[in-house]
Amino acid sequence: MLVRAGVGLLTEKGFSSTCVDDVLNATGISKGSFYYCFSSKEDFGQVLIDSYASYFNAKLDLWLTDKATPPLQRMLNFMQDARAGMMKYDFRRGCLIGNLGQEIDTLPDSFSGLLLTILKGWEHRVTDCLLAACGPHPTAAQRRLCTRLSRYFWIGWEGAVLRARMEHDPEPLDLYATFYLAQAAVELGIRPPAMANLHGSPVPPAPAQTVQAAK
């Protein structure tokens, strides 16, 4: 309960603006019980980051490892799912890791390496997805290209998520998805996915898997 409430608060308010009392008020748990479980707010924050990373890694794996779907369509499906999640919460919540990145100068030193490790893990997942478009034996040049395209994706996507939150509108997500997928298709020498269904909800891969969103 504490972790679930904490993740929700941090995705909306950030670490610096969230105090322990906010979590206690949201859960009805006593301060003594909180400090029995966590030695400090920093300790609690590290647990929240790990919890969110596990949740988000599972979501990425759900969409990006679907071998029955072309790689760029997998990317589009992930972006559609993320778009739907932001709209579900009326754009109050974005990406916890991206949000914390904006607070990096005021966060505990222990958070910096943890956040970078998580982002690199996400980049590896997108790289592996894109490499599937290069055949069973990608060249060194193709590996370098997919690595750059993955890094480019996350740098731009986190910015689009931030802008969507600021504007309370999915248009920044749609704009970024359209241009990224078109450029990636050109770089990879493949056809881009159909963008007509950009606003739709993707169908989860079969066999059905569920990823419980952090609330």
mmCIF file of C-alpha atoms in Angstrom:
data_model
loop_
_atom_site.group_PDB
_atom_site.id
_atom_site.type_symbol
_atom_site.label_atom_id
_atom_site.label_comp_id
_atom_site.label_asym_id
_atom_site.label_seq_id
_atom_site.Cartn_x
_atom_site.Cartn_y
_atom_site.Cartn_z
ATOM 1 C CA MET A 1 0.000 0.000 0.000
ATOM 2 C CA LEU A 2 2.787 2.423 0.887
ATOM 3 C CA VAL A 3 4.698 1.724 -2.316
ATOM 4 C CA ARG A 4 1.615 1.965 -4.519
ATOM 5 C CA ALA A 5 0.576 5.274 -2.974
ATOM 6 C CA GLY A 6 4.130 6.583 -3.114
ATOM 7 C CA VAL A 7 4.538 5.821 -6.802
ATOM 8 C CA GLY A 8 1.257 7.594 -7.550
ATOM 9 C CA LEU A 9 2.290 10.678 -5.600
ATOM 10 C CA LEU A 10 5.750 10.850 -7.144
ATOM 11 C CA THR A 11 4.414 10.546 -10.700
ATOM 12 C CA GLU A 12 2.129 13.504 -9.993
ATOM 13 C CA LYS A 13 4.135 15.732 -7.628
ATOM 14 C CA GLY A 14 7.764 14.632 -7.853
ATOM 15 C CA PHE A 15 10.109 13.643 -5.025
ATOM 16 C CA SER A 16 10.939 17.085 -3.635
ATOM 17 C CA SER A 17 7.284 18.139 -3.389
ATOM 18 C CA THR A 18 6.140 14.879 -1.801
ATOM 19 C CA CYS A 19 6.613 14.526 1.937
ATOM 20 C CA VAL A 20 6.181 11.504 4.154
ATOM 21 C CA ASP A 21 2.979 12.978 5.576
ATOM 22 C CA ASP A 22 1.468 13.002 2.066
ATOM 23 C CA VAL A 23 1.996 9.247 1.859
ATOM 24 C CA LEU A 24 0.630 8.692 5.358
ATOM 25 C CA ASN A 25 -2.470 10.763 4.624
ATOM 26 C CA ALA A 26 -3.071 8.815 1.414
ATOM 27 C CA THR A 27 -2.796 5.442 3.128
ATOM 28 C CA GLY A 28 -3.872 6.014 6.737
ATOM 29 C CA ILE A 29 -0.667 4.352 7.922
ATOM 30 C CA SER A 30 1.053 5.732 11.015
ATOM 31 C CA LYS A 31 4.425 7.444 10.929
ATOM 32 C CA GLY A 32 5.817 4.795 13.259
ATOM 33 C CA SER A 33 4.805 2.043 10.848
ATOM 34 C CA PHE A 34 6.373 3.940 7.962
ATOM 35 C CA TYR A 35 9.727 4.273 9.683
ATOM 36 C CA TYR A 36 9.568 0.641 10.758
ATOM 37 C CA CYS A 37 9.589 -0.239 7.026
ATOM 38 C CA PHE A 38 11.865 2.534 5.719
ATOM 39 C CA SER A 39 14.804 4.213 7.392
ATOM 40 C CA SER A 40 14.298 7.536 5.591
ATOM 41 C CA LYS A 41 12.507 9.291 2.761
ATOM 42 C CA GLU A 42 15.537 8.546 0.587
ATOM 43 C CA ASP A 43 15.274 4.831 1.369
ATOM 44 C CA PHE A 44 11.564 4.959 0.526
ATOM 45 C CA GLY A 45 12.312 6.779 -2.727
ATOM 46 C CA GLN A 46 14.768 4.098 -3.813
ATOM 47 C CA VAL A 47 12.131 1.427 -3.249
ATOM 48 C CA LEU A 48 9.620 3.441 -5.284
ATOM 49 C CA ILE A 49 12.079 3.822 -8.153
ATOM 50 C CA ASP A 50 12.779 0.082 -8.166
ATOM 51 C CA SER A 51 9.067 -0.712 -8.049
ATOM 52 C CA TYR A 52 8.246 1.618 -10.928
ATOM 53 C CA ALA A 53 11.161 0.277 -12.978
ATOM 54 C CA SER A 54 9.925 -3.307 -12.541
ATOM 55 C CA TYR A 55 6.412 -2.302 -13.593
ATOM 56 C CA PHE A 56 7.624 -0.345 -16.605
ATOM 57 C CA ASN A 57 10.111 -3.019 -17.684
ATOM 58 C CA ALA A 58 7.252 -5.508 -17.780
ATOM 59 C CA LYS A 59 5.187 -3.103 -19.868
ATOM 60 C CA LEU A 60 8.047 -2.623 -22.333
ATOM 61 C CA ASP A 61 8.619 -6.358 -22.558
ATOM 62 C CA LEU A 62 4.919 -6.913 -23.211
ATOM 63 C CA TRP A 63 4.920 -4.694 -26.289
ATOM 64 C CA LEU A 64 8.478 -4.780 -27.598
ATOM 65 C CA THR A 65 9.124 -8.531 -27.564
ATOM 66 C CA ASP A 66 5.993 -9.475 -29.511
ATOM 67 C CA LYS A 67 7.616 -11.479 -32.316
ATOM 68 C CA ALA A 68 4.329 -11.746 -34.214
ATOM 69 C CA THR A 69 4.372 -7.966 -34.793
ATOM 70 C CA PRO A 70 6.831 -5.930 -36.927
ATOM 71 C CA PRO A 71 9.325 -3.971 -34.790
ATOM 72 C CA LEU A 72 8.100 -0.448 -35.568
ATOM 73 C CA GLN A 73 4.507 -1.541 -34.995
ATOM 74 C CA ARG A 74 5.620 -2.805 -31.586
ATOM 75 C CA MET A 75 7.019 0.671 -30.906
ATOM 76 C CA LEU A 76 3.759 2.264 -32.008
ATOM 77 C CA ASN A 77 1.762 -0.125 -29.812
ATOM 78 C CA PHE A 78 3.863 0.872 -26.796
ATOM 79 C CA MET A 79 3.351 4.563 -27.522
ATOM 80 C CA GLN A 80 -0.401 4.080 -27.981
ATOM 81 C CA ASP A 81 -0.592 2.280 -24.638
ATOM 82 C CA ALA A 82 1.398 5.028 -22.905
ATOM 83 C CA ARG A 83 -0.840 7.660 -24.511
ATOM 84 C CA ALA A 84 -3.945 5.889 -23.218
ATOM 85 C CA GLY A 85 -2.421 5.704 -19.733
ATOM 86 C CA MET A 86 -1.747 9.435 -19.635
ATOM 87 C CA MET A 87 -5.262 10.212 -20.798
ATOM 88 C CA LYS A 88 -6.703 7.859 -18.162
ATOM 89 C CA TYR A 89 -5.216 10.068 -15.435
ATOM 90 C CA ASP A 90 -6.060 13.314 -17.245
ATOM 91 C CA PHE A 91 -2.345 13.982 -17.834
ATOM 92 C CA ARG A 92 -1.656 14.355 -14.097
ATOM 93 C CA ARG A 93 0.866 11.527 -14.278
ATOM 94 C CA GLY A 94 3.815 11.105 -16.567
ATOM 95 C CA CYS A 95 6.945 8.994 -16.370
ATOM 96 C CA LEU A 96 8.321 8.723 -12.841
ATOM 97 C CA ILE A 97 11.899 8.322 -14.081
ATOM 98 C CA GLY A 98 11.583 11.319 -16.408
ATOM 99 C CA ASN A 99 9.995 13.388 -13.651
ATOM 100 C CA LEU A 100 12.836 12.608 -11.274
ATOM 101 C CA GLY A 101 15.358 13.441 -13.974
ATOM 102 C CA GLN A 102 14.007 16.982 -13.984
ATOM 103 C CA GLU A 103 14.717 17.217 -10.244
ATOM 104 C CA ILE A 104 18.197 15.701 -10.480
ATOM 105 C CA ASP A 105 20.008 18.663 -8.869
ATOM 106 C CA THR A 106 17.899 18.406 -5.714
ATOM 107 C CA LEU A 107 17.676 14.617 -5.417
ATOM 108 C CA PRO A 108 19.823 12.450 -3.110
ATOM 109 C CA ASP A 109 23.112 11.457 -4.763
ATOM 110 C CA SER A 110 22.113 7.801 -4.602
ATOM 111 C CA PHE A 111 19.314 8.391 -7.119
ATOM 112 C CA SER A 112 21.452 9.523 -10.060
ATOM 113 C CA GLY A 113 23.149 6.224 -10.841
ATOM 114 C CA LEU A 114 19.920 4.323 -10.260
ATOM 115 C CA LEU A 115 17.988 6.464 -12.739
ATOM 116 C CA LEU A 116 20.708 6.186 -15.404
ATOM 117 C CA THR A 117 20.822 2.405 -15.021
ATOM 118 C CA ILE A 118 17.068 2.212 -15.551
ATOM 119 C CA LEU A 119 17.179 4.448 -18.619
ATOM 120 C CA LYS A 120 19.969 2.365 -20.117
ATOM 121 C CA GLY A 121 17.880 -0.750 -19.548
ATOM 122 C CA TRP A 122 15.022 0.840 -21.460
ATOM 123 C CA GLU A 123 17.402 1.772 -24.257
ATOM 124 C CA HIS A 124 18.606 -1.831 -24.495
ATOM 125 C CA ARG A 125 15.025 -3.035 -24.829
ATOM 126 C CA VAL A 126 14.273 -0.656 -27.699
ATOM 127 C CA THR A 127 17.598 -1.513 -29.354
ATOM 128 C CA ASP A 128 16.732 -5.222 -29.283
ATOM 129 C CA CYS A 129 13.308 -4.460 -30.729
ATOM 130 C CA LEU A 130 14.756 -2.441 -33.602
ATOM 131 C CA LEU A 131 17.430 -5.051 -34.308
ATOM 132 C CA ALA A 132 14.636 -7.473 -35.129
ATOM 133 C CA ALA A 133 14.113 -5.404 -38.293
ATOM 134 C CA CYS A 134 17.689 -6.161 -39.393
ATOM 135 C CA GLY A 135 17.374 -9.901 -39.857
ATOM 136 C CA PRO A 136 18.870 -12.762 -37.849
ATOM 137 C CA HIS A 137 22.468 -11.570 -38.237
ATOM 138 C CA PRO A 138 22.653 -7.758 -37.946
ATOM 139 C CA THR A 139 25.924 -6.125 -38.893
ATOM 140 C CA ALA A 140 28.015 -3.975 -36.580
ATOM 141 C CA ALA A 141 26.783 -0.893 -38.461
ATOM 142 C CA GLN A 142 23.162 -1.949 -37.963
ATOM 143 C CA ARG A 143 23.781 -2.489 -34.263
ATOM 144 C CA ARG A 144 25.254 1.001 -33.952
ATOM 145 C CA LEU A 145 22.297 2.451 -35.856
ATOM 146 C CA CYS A 146 19.722 0.719 -33.644
ATOM 147 C CA THR A 147 21.569 1.833 -30.518
ATOM 148 C CA ARG A 148 21.473 5.459 -31.698
ATOM 149 C CA LEU A 149 17.814 5.210 -32.707
ATOM 150 C CA SER A 150 16.993 3.803 -29.266
ATOM 151 C CA ARG A 151 18.817 6.588 -27.439
ATOM 152 C CA TYR A 152 17.156 9.149 -29.701
ATOM 153 C CA PHE A 153 13.761 7.615 -28.979
ATOM 154 C CA TRP A 154 14.016 7.952 -25.212
ATOM 155 C CA ILE A 155 15.491 11.446 -25.273
ATOM 156 C CA GLY A 156 12.606 12.636 -27.446
ATOM 157 C CA TRP A 157 9.832 10.545 -25.891
ATOM 158 C CA GLU A 158 10.500 11.826 -22.379
ATOM 159 C CA GLY A 159 10.277 15.370 -23.742
ATOM 160 C CA ALA A 160 6.992 14.583 -25.477
ATOM 161 C CA VAL A 161 5.571 13.137 -22.253
ATOM 162 C CA LEU A 162 6.564 16.288 -20.366
ATOM 163 C CA ARG A 163 4.979 18.540 -22.989
ATOM 164 C CA ALA A 164 1.781 16.466 -23.008
ATOM 165 C CA ARG A 165 1.518 16.870 -19.239
ATOM 166 C CA MET A 166 2.065 20.618 -19.486
ATOM 167 C CA GLU A 167 -0.533 21.041 -22.213
ATOM 168 C CA HIS A 168 -2.980 18.369 -20.972
ATOM 169 C CA ASP A 169 -3.116 17.199 -24.566
ATOM 170 C CA PRO A 170 -1.840 14.088 -26.417
ATOM 171 C CA GLU A 171 -0.739 16.081 -29.483
ATOM 172 C CA PRO A 172 2.974 16.191 -28.484
ATOM 173 C CA LEU A 173 2.949 12.386 -28.160
ATOM 174 C CA ASP A 174 1.258 11.992 -31.552
ATOM 175 C CA LEU A 175 3.635 14.420 -33.236
ATOM 176 C CA TYR A 176 6.710 12.722 -31.857
ATOM 177 C CA ALA A 177 5.429 9.228 -32.696
ATOM 178 C CA THR A 178 4.698 10.256 -36.283
ATOM 179 C CA PHE A 179 8.107 11.773 -36.965
ATOM 180 C CA TYR A 180 10.149 9.229 -35.012
ATOM 181 C CA LEU A 181 8.606 6.216 -36.721
ATOM 182 C CA ALA A 182 8.925 7.815 -40.160
ATOM 183 C CA GLN A 183 12.602 8.610 -39.588
ATOM 184 C CA ALA A 184 13.358 5.203 -38.064
ATOM 185 C CA ALA A 185 11.743 3.494 -41.061
ATOM 186 C CA VAL A 186 13.953 5.445 -43.454
ATOM 187 C CA GLU A 187 17.102 4.709 -41.439
ATOM 188 C CA LEU A 188 16.273 1.003 -41.202
ATOM 189 C CA GLY A 189 15.105 0.718 -44.805
ATOM 190 C CA ILE A 190 11.679 -0.684 -43.913
ATOM 191 C CA ARG A 191 8.065 0.401 -44.217
ATOM 192 C CA PRO A 192 6.662 2.529 -41.384
ATOM 193 C CA PRO A 193 3.581 1.280 -39.530
ATOM 194 C CA ALA A 194 0.193 2.637 -40.523
ATOM 195 C CA MET A 195 -0.400 5.793 -38.508
ATOM 196 C CA ALA A 196 -4.142 5.893 -39.145
ATOM 197 C CA ASN A 197 -4.696 4.012 -35.883
ATOM 198 C CA LEU A 198 -2.453 6.267 -33.812
ATOM 199 C CA HIS A 199 -5.325 7.256 -31.553
ATOM 200 C CA GLY A 200 -6.547 3.709 -31.029
ATOM 201 C CA SER A 201 -5.776 1.246 -28.255
ATOM 202 C CA PRO A 202 -3.410 -1.568 -29.209
ATOM 203 C CA VAL A 203 -4.431 -5.173 -28.694
ATOM 204 C CA PRO A 204 -2.129 -6.902 -26.183
ATOM 205 C CA PRO A 205 0.034 -9.654 -27.657
ATOM 206 C CA ALA A 206 -1.192 -13.245 -27.491
ATOM 207 C CA PRO A 207 -1.117 -15.122 -25.263
ATOM 208 C CA ALA A 208 -2.666 -12.357 -23.198
ATOM 209 C CA GLN A 209 -0.425 -10.915 -20.541
ATOM 210 C CA THR A 210 -1.401 -8.321 -17.990
ATOM 211 C CA VAL A 211 0.691 -5.565 -16.533
ATOM 212 C CA GLN A 212 -0.867 -3.975 -13.482
ATOM 213 C CA ALA A 213 -0.394 -0.208 -13.710
ATOM 214 C CA ALA A 214 0.911 1.541 -10.638
ATOM 215 C CA LYS A 215 -1.739 3.821 -9.236
#
